[in-house]
């Protein structure tokens, strides 16, 4: 039987009245804020960490994928993603990698400071160390959110609210219907490693010594950190079987994730290149969460439609990042690309199986050059002045595997901020907003849609 205490009623001071209040300050939330501010809205952004950037900064995940279609001829993503890329590049804080899924590699410390600068330039009011904690609604209208920070519990009134908390904390409290995929993509504690790993086979090390250090038959990936010498970003391990939207699981994932990160360092210290000095120089300030729950909206993205490049009247994002599923069951990863190529890599990278999903399905003709997602994916059925943007996106498991990357969620954030500002202008309910107006406003604001 559950035990309860009744919290005494109390008056909560309203510390701000604003046009748009955004909870969660990853690039999804920041880009929503900047887009709305550029359309003339007064915007307040709350973030529970000490900095903006979300997983890209606090989780040390420093790769954004290509802005081009698969033929590399047409630019399909621009907007604030490109602005940030240009500004980081100008500072030597970003490099371009050319691989099958070409990407931009940045320095997360530089991104932190740039996001501070960009929010200030666009007159977005930012509150750090401030957590969303409850919502106040009246009928189908969200009236206020309750926040907590060093000043205590306070309220913010706004005309429109955007939930960019990743897990959809406001959506949860609003009782919006939610769903969980059968296999949730596992989290990873990323760290920075000093020391040369050239010639060191991680697969062989784990095979020979993994058990000694409590490391699973698992594999991940690593990359350099732009502008930094002798340091690699390591995302080598996963924590399996946890639901990071549950407090106990999240605590367990944090502790196990960093144990694994340090075990990896201990293993390379013991068995890496002889004479090489290895050290962990930075550990994510929280575990990188790939997935928790998803919330229903008017439109659900389906993996097959993405891979076939289905077109929509009112697109709000374009992408090419493949379906990328980190398996829960056998520690493998499957990639499925628009051009048909499919690759599954099993535990430790020991076995790779290549195939072609288009040939398997007997598809002929030209593959799609990119995929799109329509405005309706942001439209919340139940509330007139609320939307959620981020990894809580309404997508089936395959579509989520593709959409979850930051170049896609950045665009989703831009669309959410744009839609919110348009609703303010027209005084309309987001459910009645014409998606084509959002696409047009995104284009005018620099998106390549
Ligand atoms: C290990 C790992 C590797 C990945 N690799 C890549 C990659 O190479 N490239 C790529 O593009 N993507 C990658 N991804 C995916 C991508 O990073 C995430 O899908 C994306 O960052 C999710 O963005 P988001 O805005 O939804 O959430 P988040 O980045 O998690 O941001 C949510 C923000 O909301 C804040 N917040 C949460 N709750 C509250 C609250 N109650 N009050 C106030 N603030 C709150 C958080 O502090 C955070 O700043 C990876 C993810 C992981 C974990």
Coordinates of C-alpha atoms and ligand atoms in Angstrom, one line a residue:
X1 CA 0.0 0.0 0.0
X2 CA 1.3 3.5 -0.9
X3 CA 1.8 6.0 1.9
X4 CA 1.1 9.7 1.3
X5 CA 1.6 13.0 3.0
X6 CA -0.5 16.0 2.0
X7 CA 1.6 19.0 1.0
X8 CA 0.1 22.1 2.7
X9 CA -1.4 24.6 0.2
X10 CA 0.8 27.7 -0.3
X11 CA 1.0 30.8 -2.4
X12 CA 3.7 30.6 -5.0
X13 CA 5.2 33.9 -6.3
X14 CA 4.8 34.5 -10.0
X15 CA 8.3 35.7 -11.0
X16 CA 7.7 36.2 -14.7
X17 CA 5.0 36.8 -17.3
X18 CA 6.3 36.0 -20.8
X19 CA 5.1 35.1 -24.3
X20 CA 6.8 31.7 -24.5
X21 CA 8.3 29.6 -21.8
X22 CA 10.6 26.8 -22.8
X23 CA 11.7 24.0 -20.3
X24 CA 15.0 22.4 -21.3
X25 CA 18.0 24.1 -22.8
X26 CA 19.6 21.6 -25.2
X27 CA 20.0 22.9 -28.8
X28 CA 16.4 21.8 -29.3
X29 CA 15.2 24.3 -26.6
X30 CA 17.7 27.0 -27.4
X31 CA 16.9 26.9 -31.1
X32 CA 13.2 27.0 -30.3
X33 CA 13.9 30.1 -28.1
X34 CA 16.0 31.9 -30.7
X35 CA 13.6 31.3 -33.6
X36 CA 10.7 32.6 -31.5
X37 CA 12.6 35.6 -30.3
X38 CA 13.6 36.5 -33.8
X39 CA 9.9 36.6 -34.7
X40 CA 9.4 39.1 -31.9
X41 CA 8.3 36.9 -29.0
X42 CA 9.5 37.5 -25.4
X43 CA 11.1 34.1 -24.5
X44 CA 12.1 32.6 -21.2
X45 CA 14.2 29.4 -21.2
X46 CA 14.7 27.3 -18.1
X47 CA 17.5 24.7 -17.7
X48 CA 18.2 22.5 -14.7
X49 CA 21.9 22.2 -15.4
X50 CA 24.5 24.9 -15.1
X51 CA 24.7 25.4 -18.9
X52 CA 22.9 25.2 -22.1
X53 CA 23.5 22.4 -24.7
X54 CA 22.0 19.3 -23.2
X55 CA 23.6 16.0 -24.3
X56 CA 25.9 17.9 -26.8
X57 CA 27.6 19.7 -23.9
X58 CA 26.9 18.0 -20.6
X59 CA 26.9 14.5 -22.2
X60 CA 30.0 15.3 -24.3
X61 CA 28.3 14.0 -27.5
X62 CA 30.1 16.2 -30.0
X63 CA 29.0 15.1 -33.5
X64 CA 26.4 16.7 -35.8
X65 CA 25.7 14.9 -39.0
X66 CA 25.7 16.1 -42.6
X67 CA 23.6 19.0 -43.8
X68 CA 23.4 17.5 -47.4
X69 CA 21.2 15.0 -49.1
X70 CA 22.7 11.5 -49.8
X71 CA 24.1 12.5 -53.2
X72 CA 25.9 15.4 -51.4
X73 CA 24.5 17.8 -54.0
X74 CA 21.6 19.6 -52.3
X75 CA 21.8 21.2 -48.9
X76 CA 18.7 20.1 -46.9
X77 CA 19.5 21.4 -43.4
X78 CA 20.6 25.0 -42.7
X79 CA 19.0 27.4 -40.1
X80 CA 20.5 27.6 -36.7
X81 CA 22.4 24.4 -37.1
X82 CA 24.4 26.0 -39.9
X83 CA 24.8 29.2 -38.0
X84 CA 26.4 27.4 -35.1
X85 CA 28.6 25.3 -37.4
X86 CA 29.8 28.5 -39.1
X87 CA 30.5 30.2 -35.8
X88 CA 32.3 27.3 -34.3
X89 CA 34.3 26.7 -37.5
X90 CA 35.4 30.4 -37.5
X91 CA 37.0 29.8 -34.0
X92 CA 38.7 26.5 -35.0
X93 CA 36.3 24.7 -32.8
X94 CA 34.8 22.4 -35.4
X95 CA 36.1 20.0 -38.0
X96 CA 34.4 18.2 -40.8
X97 CA 34.8 14.4 -41.2
X98 CA 34.2 12.7 -44.4
X99 CA 32.8 9.2 -43.9
X100 CA 29.8 7.4 -45.1
X101 CA 27.7 9.5 -42.8
X102 CA 29.8 12.7 -42.9
X103 CA 29.7 14.8 -39.9
X104 CA 30.8 17.9 -38.0
X105 CA 32.9 17.3 -34.9
X106 CA 32.9 20.2 -32.4
X107 CA 34.4 21.2 -29.1
X108 CA 31.6 21.0 -26.5
X109 CA 33.2 23.7 -24.2
X110 CA 33.1 26.1 -27.2
X111 CA 29.5 25.2 -27.9
X112 CA 28.6 26.0 -24.2
X113 CA 29.8 29.5 -24.4
X114 CA 28.5 30.1 -27.9
X115 CA 24.9 29.1 -26.8
X116 CA 25.2 31.6 -23.9
X117 CA 26.2 34.2 -26.5
X118 CA 23.5 33.4 -29.0
X119 CA 20.7 33.5 -26.4
X120 CA 22.0 36.8 -25.1
X121 CA 22.2 38.3 -28.7
X122 CA 18.6 37.2 -29.3
X123 CA 17.4 38.6 -25.9
X124 CA 16.2 35.2 -24.6
X125 CA 16.0 35.3 -20.9
X126 CA 17.8 32.2 -19.5
X127 CA 17.5 30.7 -16.0
X128 CA 20.1 28.1 -15.2
X129 CA 20.0 25.7 -12.3
X130 CA 16.3 26.0 -12.6
X131 CA 14.1 22.9 -12.9
X132 CA 10.6 22.6 -14.2
X133 CA 8.6 20.9 -11.4
X134 CA 4.8 21.2 -12.0
X135 CA 2.2 22.5 -14.3
X136 CA -0.9 24.6 -13.8
X137 CA -3.7 24.2 -16.4
X138 CA -7.2 25.3 -16.9
X139 CA -9.3 23.3 -19.4
X140 CA -7.2 22.9 -22.6
X141 CA -4.9 25.8 -21.6
X142 CA -1.6 25.6 -19.8
X143 CA -1.5 28.6 -17.6
X144 CA 1.8 28.4 -15.7
X145 CA 4.7 26.2 -14.8
X146 CA 6.2 25.9 -11.3
X147 CA 9.9 26.0 -11.2
X148 CA 12.5 25.3 -8.4
X149 CA 15.8 26.9 -8.0
X150 CA 17.9 28.6 -5.3
X151 CA 15.2 31.1 -4.7
X152 CA 12.7 28.3 -4.0
X153 CA 9.5 27.4 -5.7
X154 CA 8.1 30.0 -8.1
X155 CA 5.7 30.3 -11.0
X156 CA 6.1 31.5 -14.6
X157 CA 3.0 32.5 -16.6
X158 CA 3.2 32.4 -20.4
X159 CA 1.0 32.4 -23.4
X160 CA 2.7 29.3 -24.9
X161 CA 4.8 26.5 -23.4
X162 CA 7.4 24.3 -25.1
X163 CA 8.6 21.1 -23.4
X164 CA 12.2 20.4 -24.5
X165 CA 13.2 18.4 -21.5
X166 CA 14.0 15.2 -23.5
X167 CA 11.8 13.0 -21.3
X168 CA 8.7 15.3 -21.8
X169 CA 8.3 16.2 -18.1
X170 CA 5.6 18.7 -18.8
X171 CA 3.8 16.4 -21.2
X172 CA 3.9 13.7 -18.5
X173 CA 2.3 16.0 -15.9
X174 CA -0.3 17.1 -18.5
X175 CA -1.4 13.5 -18.8
X176 CA -0.7 13.4 -22.6
X177 CA -0.8 9.8 -23.7
X178 CA 2.6 8.2 -24.0
X179 CA 4.2 5.0 -25.2
X180 CA 7.5 3.2 -24.8
X181 CA 9.3 1.1 -27.5
X182 CA 9.8 -2.6 -26.8
X183 CA 13.5 -2.0 -26.8
X184 CA 14.7 1.3 -25.5
X185 CA 18.0 2.5 -26.8
X186 CA 20.5 2.2 -24.0
X187 CA 22.3 5.1 -22.4
X188 CA 26.1 5.7 -22.4
X189 CA 28.4 7.6 -20.1
X190 CA 30.8 9.4 -22.4
X191 CA 34.3 10.5 -21.3
X192 CA 37.5 12.0 -22.7
X193 CA 40.6 9.9 -22.8
X194 CA 44.1 11.2 -23.0
X195 CA 46.6 8.8 -24.6
X196 CA 47.3 7.3 -28.0
X197 CA 45.1 4.4 -28.9
X198 CA 46.7 3.8 -32.4
X199 CA 47.1 0.1 -32.9
X200 CA 45.1 -0.8 -29.9
X201 CA 42.3 -3.2 -30.7
X202 CA 39.5 -2.5 -28.3
X203 CA 37.8 -5.6 -29.5
X204 CA 40.8 -7.8 -28.6
X205 CA 41.3 -6.0 -25.3
X206 CA 37.7 -6.6 -24.2
X207 CA 37.9 -10.1 -25.4
X208 CA 41.1 -10.8 -23.5
X209 CA 40.6 -8.6 -20.4
X210 CA 37.1 -7.2 -20.3
X211 CA 35.9 -9.6 -17.6
X212 CA 38.7 -8.6 -15.4
X213 CA 37.3 -5.1 -15.5
X214 CA 33.6 -6.0 -15.4
X215 CA 33.1 -4.9 -19.1
X216 CA 30.5 -6.6 -21.2
X217 CA 30.8 -8.0 -24.7
X218 CA 29.9 -4.6 -26.0
X219 CA 31.1 -1.9 -28.4
X220 CA 30.5 1.7 -29.1
X221 CA 32.4 4.4 -30.9
X222 CA 34.8 7.2 -30.4
X223 CA 35.9 10.4 -32.1
X224 CA 38.3 13.3 -31.7
X225 CA 37.5 16.6 -30.1
X226 CA 37.8 19.5 -32.5
X227 CA 40.8 21.7 -31.9
X228 CA 42.1 19.5 -29.0
X229 CA 45.3 17.4 -29.3
X230 CA 45.7 13.9 -27.8
X231 CA 42.2 13.5 -26.5
X232 CA 39.5 11.2 -27.8
X233 CA 35.8 11.3 -26.9
X234 CA 34.8 7.7 -26.0
X235 CA 31.3 6.3 -26.2
X236 CA 32.4 2.7 -25.9
X237 CA 29.9 1.3 -23.5
X238 CA 26.2 1.1 -22.8
X239 CA 24.2 0.4 -19.7
X240 CA 21.6 -2.1 -20.6
X241 CA 18.1 -2.7 -19.2
X242 CA 17.5 0.6 -17.6
X243 CA 14.6 3.1 -17.9
X244 CA 16.2 6.5 -17.5
X245 CA 12.8 8.2 -16.8
X246 CA 12.7 6.3 -13.5
X247 CA 14.6 7.8 -10.6
X248 CA 16.1 4.5 -9.3
X249 CA 17.1 3.3 -12.8
X250 CA 18.6 6.7 -13.6
X251 CA 20.7 6.6 -10.5
X252 CA 21.8 3.1 -11.2
X253 CA 22.6 4.0 -14.8
X254 CA 24.7 7.0 -13.8
X255 CA 26.8 4.9 -11.3
X256 CA 27.2 1.9 -13.6
X257 CA 27.9 4.2 -16.6
X258 CA 30.8 5.9 -14.9
X259 CA 32.1 2.7 -13.4
X260 CA 32.3 1.3 -16.9
X261 CA 34.0 4.4 -18.2
X262 CA 36.7 4.2 -15.5
X263 CA 37.0 0.4 -16.0
X264 CA 37.8 1.1 -19.7
X265 CA 40.5 3.6 -18.7
X266 CA 41.9 1.1 -16.2
X267 CA 42.0 -1.6 -18.9
X268 CA 43.9 0.5 -21.4
X269 CA 46.3 1.7 -18.6
X270 CA 47.0 -2.0 -18.0
X271 CA 47.0 -3.4 -21.5
X272 CA 47.1 -0.5 -24.0
X273 CA 50.2 0.7 -25.8
X274 CA 53.2 0.1 -23.6
X275 CA 54.8 3.3 -22.2
X276 CA 51.7 5.4 -23.1
X277 CA 50.2 7.6 -20.5
X278 CA 46.4 7.1 -20.3
X279 CA 44.1 9.2 -18.2
X280 CA 40.4 10.2 -18.1
X281 CA 40.4 14.0 -18.5
X282 CA 36.7 14.6 -18.5
X283 CA 33.6 12.7 -17.6
X284 CA 30.1 13.6 -18.8
X285 CA 28.3 15.6 -16.2
X286 CA 25.4 13.2 -16.6
X287 CA 24.8 10.0 -18.5
X288 CA 23.8 10.4 -22.2
X289 CA 20.2 9.2 -22.5
X290 CA 19.3 8.0 -25.9
X291 CA 15.7 7.3 -25.3
X292 CA 12.9 7.1 -22.7
X293 CA 9.3 7.7 -23.5
X294 CA 7.4 9.2 -26.5
X295 CA 4.2 11.3 -26.5
X296 CA 1.3 11.1 -28.9
X297 CA 0.7 13.9 -31.3
X298 CA -1.4 14.2 -34.4
X299 CA 1.3 12.5 -36.6
X300 CA 3.6 9.6 -35.8
X301 CA 6.8 9.1 -37.9
X302 CA 7.1 5.7 -39.3
X303 CA 10.6 4.3 -40.2
X304 CA 9.5 2.9 -43.6
X305 CA 8.0 6.2 -44.7
X306 CA 11.3 8.0 -43.8
X307 CA 13.4 5.5 -45.7
X308 CA 11.1 5.8 -48.7
X309 CA 11.3 9.6 -48.5
X310 CA 7.6 10.2 -48.3
X311 CA 6.8 13.8 -48.9
X312 CA 4.5 16.1 -46.9
X313 CA 2.7 19.4 -47.5
X314 CA 4.2 21.1 -44.5
X315 CA 7.7 19.7 -43.8
X316 CA 9.5 21.1 -40.8
X317 CA 12.6 18.9 -40.9
X318 CA 14.7 17.2 -43.5
X319 CA 17.3 14.5 -42.8
X320 CA 19.4 11.7 -44.0
X321 CA 20.8 10.1 -40.9
X322 CA 20.1 6.4 -41.2
X323 CA 17.9 4.3 -39.0
X324 CA 20.4 3.5 -36.2
X325 CA 19.3 1.1 -33.5
X326 CA 21.5 0.1 -30.6
X327 CA 20.2 -3.4 -29.7
X328 CA 19.2 -4.2 -26.2
X329 CA 19.2 -7.9 -26.6
X330 CA 22.6 -8.7 -28.2
X331 CA 24.7 -5.6 -27.8
X332 CA 24.8 -4.9 -31.5
X333 CA 23.9 -1.9 -33.7
X334 CA 21.9 -2.0 -37.0
X335 CA 22.2 0.9 -39.5
X336 CA 19.7 1.1 -42.4
X337 CA 20.5 3.8 -45.0
X338 CA 18.2 5.6 -47.5
X339 CA 20.2 4.1 -50.5
X340 CA 19.4 0.6 -49.3
X341 CA 22.7 -0.3 -47.6
X342 CA 22.1 -2.1 -44.3
X343 CA 24.8 -3.1 -41.8
X344 CA 24.5 -4.9 -38.5
X345 CA 27.5 -5.0 -36.2
X346 CA 27.3 -7.5 -33.3
X347 CA 28.9 -7.4 -29.9
X348 CA 32.5 -6.0 -29.6
X349 CA 32.3 -5.5 -33.4
X350 CA 33.2 -9.1 -33.9
X351 CA 30.8 -9.9 -36.6
X352 CA 29.4 -7.6 -39.3
X353 CA 26.5 -8.5 -41.6
X354 CA 25.9 -6.3 -44.6
X355 CA 22.8 -6.4 -46.7
X356 CA 20.4 -4.2 -48.8
X357 CA 16.9 -3.6 -47.5
X358 CA 15.7 -2.2 -50.8
X359 CA 16.8 -5.2 -52.7
X360 CA 15.3 -7.5 -50.1
X361 CA 12.0 -5.7 -50.5
X362 CA 12.3 -5.8 -54.3
X363 CA 12.4 -2.0 -54.6
X364 CA 13.6 -0.6 -57.9
X365 CA 14.2 3.0 -59.1
X366 CA 16.0 5.8 -57.4
X367 CA 16.2 5.8 -53.6
X368 CA 15.0 8.9 -51.7
X369 CA 17.7 11.6 -51.4
X370 CA 16.5 12.6 -47.9
X371 CA 13.5 12.3 -45.7
X372 CA 11.0 14.8 -44.2
X373 CA 8.7 15.1 -41.3
X374 CA 5.5 17.2 -41.3
X375 CA 4.4 19.9 -38.9
X376 CA 1.7 17.6 -37.5
X377 CA 4.3 15.7 -35.5
X378 CA 4.4 18.8 -33.2
X379 CA 0.7 19.2 -32.8
X380 CA -0.6 18.2 -29.4
X381 CA -4.2 17.0 -29.5
X382 CA -5.2 18.0 -26.0
X383 CA -3.8 21.5 -25.3
X384 CA -4.1 24.8 -27.3
X385 CA -0.8 26.4 -26.2
X386 CA 1.6 23.5 -25.6
X387 CA 4.0 21.5 -27.7
X388 CA 7.0 19.2 -27.0
X389 CA 10.1 18.9 -29.1
X390 CA 13.1 16.6 -28.6
X391 CA 13.8 12.9 -28.2
X392 CA 10.2 12.3 -26.8
X393 CA 9.2 12.7 -30.5
X394 CA 6.2 10.7 -31.7
X395 CA 8.0 8.0 -33.7
X396 CA 8.1 4.3 -34.1
X397 CA 11.3 2.5 -33.1
X398 CA 12.9 2.7 -36.6
X399 CA 11.9 6.3 -37.3
X400 CA 13.2 7.2 -33.8
X401 CA 16.5 5.5 -34.7
X402 CA 16.9 8.0 -37.5
X403 CA 15.2 11.2 -36.1
X404 CA 16.9 11.2 -32.7
X405 CA 20.2 12.8 -33.9
X406 CA 20.8 16.4 -33.2
X407 CA 20.7 17.9 -36.7
X408 CA 17.1 16.6 -36.8
X409 CA 16.0 17.6 -33.3
X410 CA 17.6 21.0 -33.8
X411 CA 15.2 21.5 -36.7
X412 CA 12.3 20.2 -34.6
X413 CA 13.1 22.8 -31.9
X414 CA 13.3 25.6 -34.6
X415 CA 9.9 24.5 -35.8
X416 CA 8.4 24.4 -32.3
X417 CA 9.6 28.0 -31.6
X418 CA 8.4 29.2 -34.9
X419 CA 5.0 27.6 -34.5
X420 CA 4.6 29.1 -31.0
X421 CA 5.5 32.6 -32.2
X422 CA 3.0 32.3 -35.1
X423 CA 0.3 31.2 -32.6
X424 CA 1.0 34.3 -30.5
X425 CA 0.7 36.5 -33.6
X426 CA -2.6 35.1 -34.8
X427 CA -4.0 34.4 -31.3
X428 CA -4.7 30.9 -32.5
X429 CA -4.7 27.5 -31.0
X430 CA -1.7 25.4 -32.1
X431 CA -4.1 22.7 -33.3
X432 CA -5.6 25.2 -35.8
X433 CA -2.3 26.5 -37.0
X434 CA -1.7 26.0 -40.8
X435 CA 1.5 23.9 -41.1
X436 CA 2.3 25.5 -44.4
X437 CA 2.7 28.9 -42.6
X438 CA 5.2 27.3 -40.3
X439 CA 7.2 25.8 -43.2
X440 CA 7.2 29.3 -44.9
X441 CA 8.3 31.1 -41.7
X442 CA 11.1 28.5 -41.2
X443 CA 12.3 29.2 -44.8
X444 CA 12.2 32.9 -44.3
X445 CA 14.2 32.4 -41.1
X446 CA 16.9 30.5 -42.9
X447 CA 15.8 26.8 -43.1
X448 CA 16.3 24.8 -46.2
X449 CA 12.9 23.2 -46.5
Ligands
LIG1 C1 25.9 8.5 -26.0 C2 25.1 9.1 -27.1 C3 25.6 9.3 -28.3 C4 24.9 10.0 -29.3 N1 25.5 10.2 -30.5 C5 24.9 11.1 -31.3 C6 25.7 11.6 -32.4 O1 26.8 11.2 -32.7 N2 25.1 12.6 -33.1 C7 23.8 13.1 -32.9 O2 23.4 14.0 -33.5 N3 23.1 12.6 -31.9 C8 23.6 11.6 -31.1 N4 22.9 11.2 -30.0 C9 21.5 11.5 -29.9 C10 21.3 13.0 -29.4 O3 22.4 13.4 -28.6 C11 20.1 13.1 -28.5 O4 19.0 12.4 -29.1 C12 19.7 14.5 -28.4 O5 20.7 15.3 -27.8 C13 18.4 14.7 -27.6 O6 18.1 16.0 -27.5 P1 17.0 16.6 -26.6 O7 16.9 18.0 -26.8 O8 15.7 15.8 -26.8 O9 17.4 16.1 -25.1 P2 18.7 16.5 -24.2 O10 19.9 16.8 -25.0 O11 18.7 15.5 -23.2 O12 18.2 17.9 -23.6 C14 17.2 18.0 -22.6 C15 17.5 19.3 -21.8 O13 16.5 19.5 -20.9 C16 17.0 19.7 -19.6 N5 16.0 19.3 -18.6 C17 15.5 18.0 -18.5 N6 14.5 18.0 -17.5 C18 14.4 19.3 -17.1 C19 13.6 19.9 -16.1 N7 12.7 19.2 -15.4 N8 13.7 21.3 -16.0 C20 14.6 22.0 -16.7 N9 15.4 21.5 -17.6 C21 15.3 20.1 -17.8 C22 18.3 18.9 -19.6 O14 19.2 19.3 -18.6 C23 18.8 19.1 -21.0 O15 19.6 20.3 -21.1 C24 23.6 10.5 -29.0 C25 23.0 10.3 -27.8 C26 23.8 9.6 -26.8 C27 23.2 9.5 -25.4

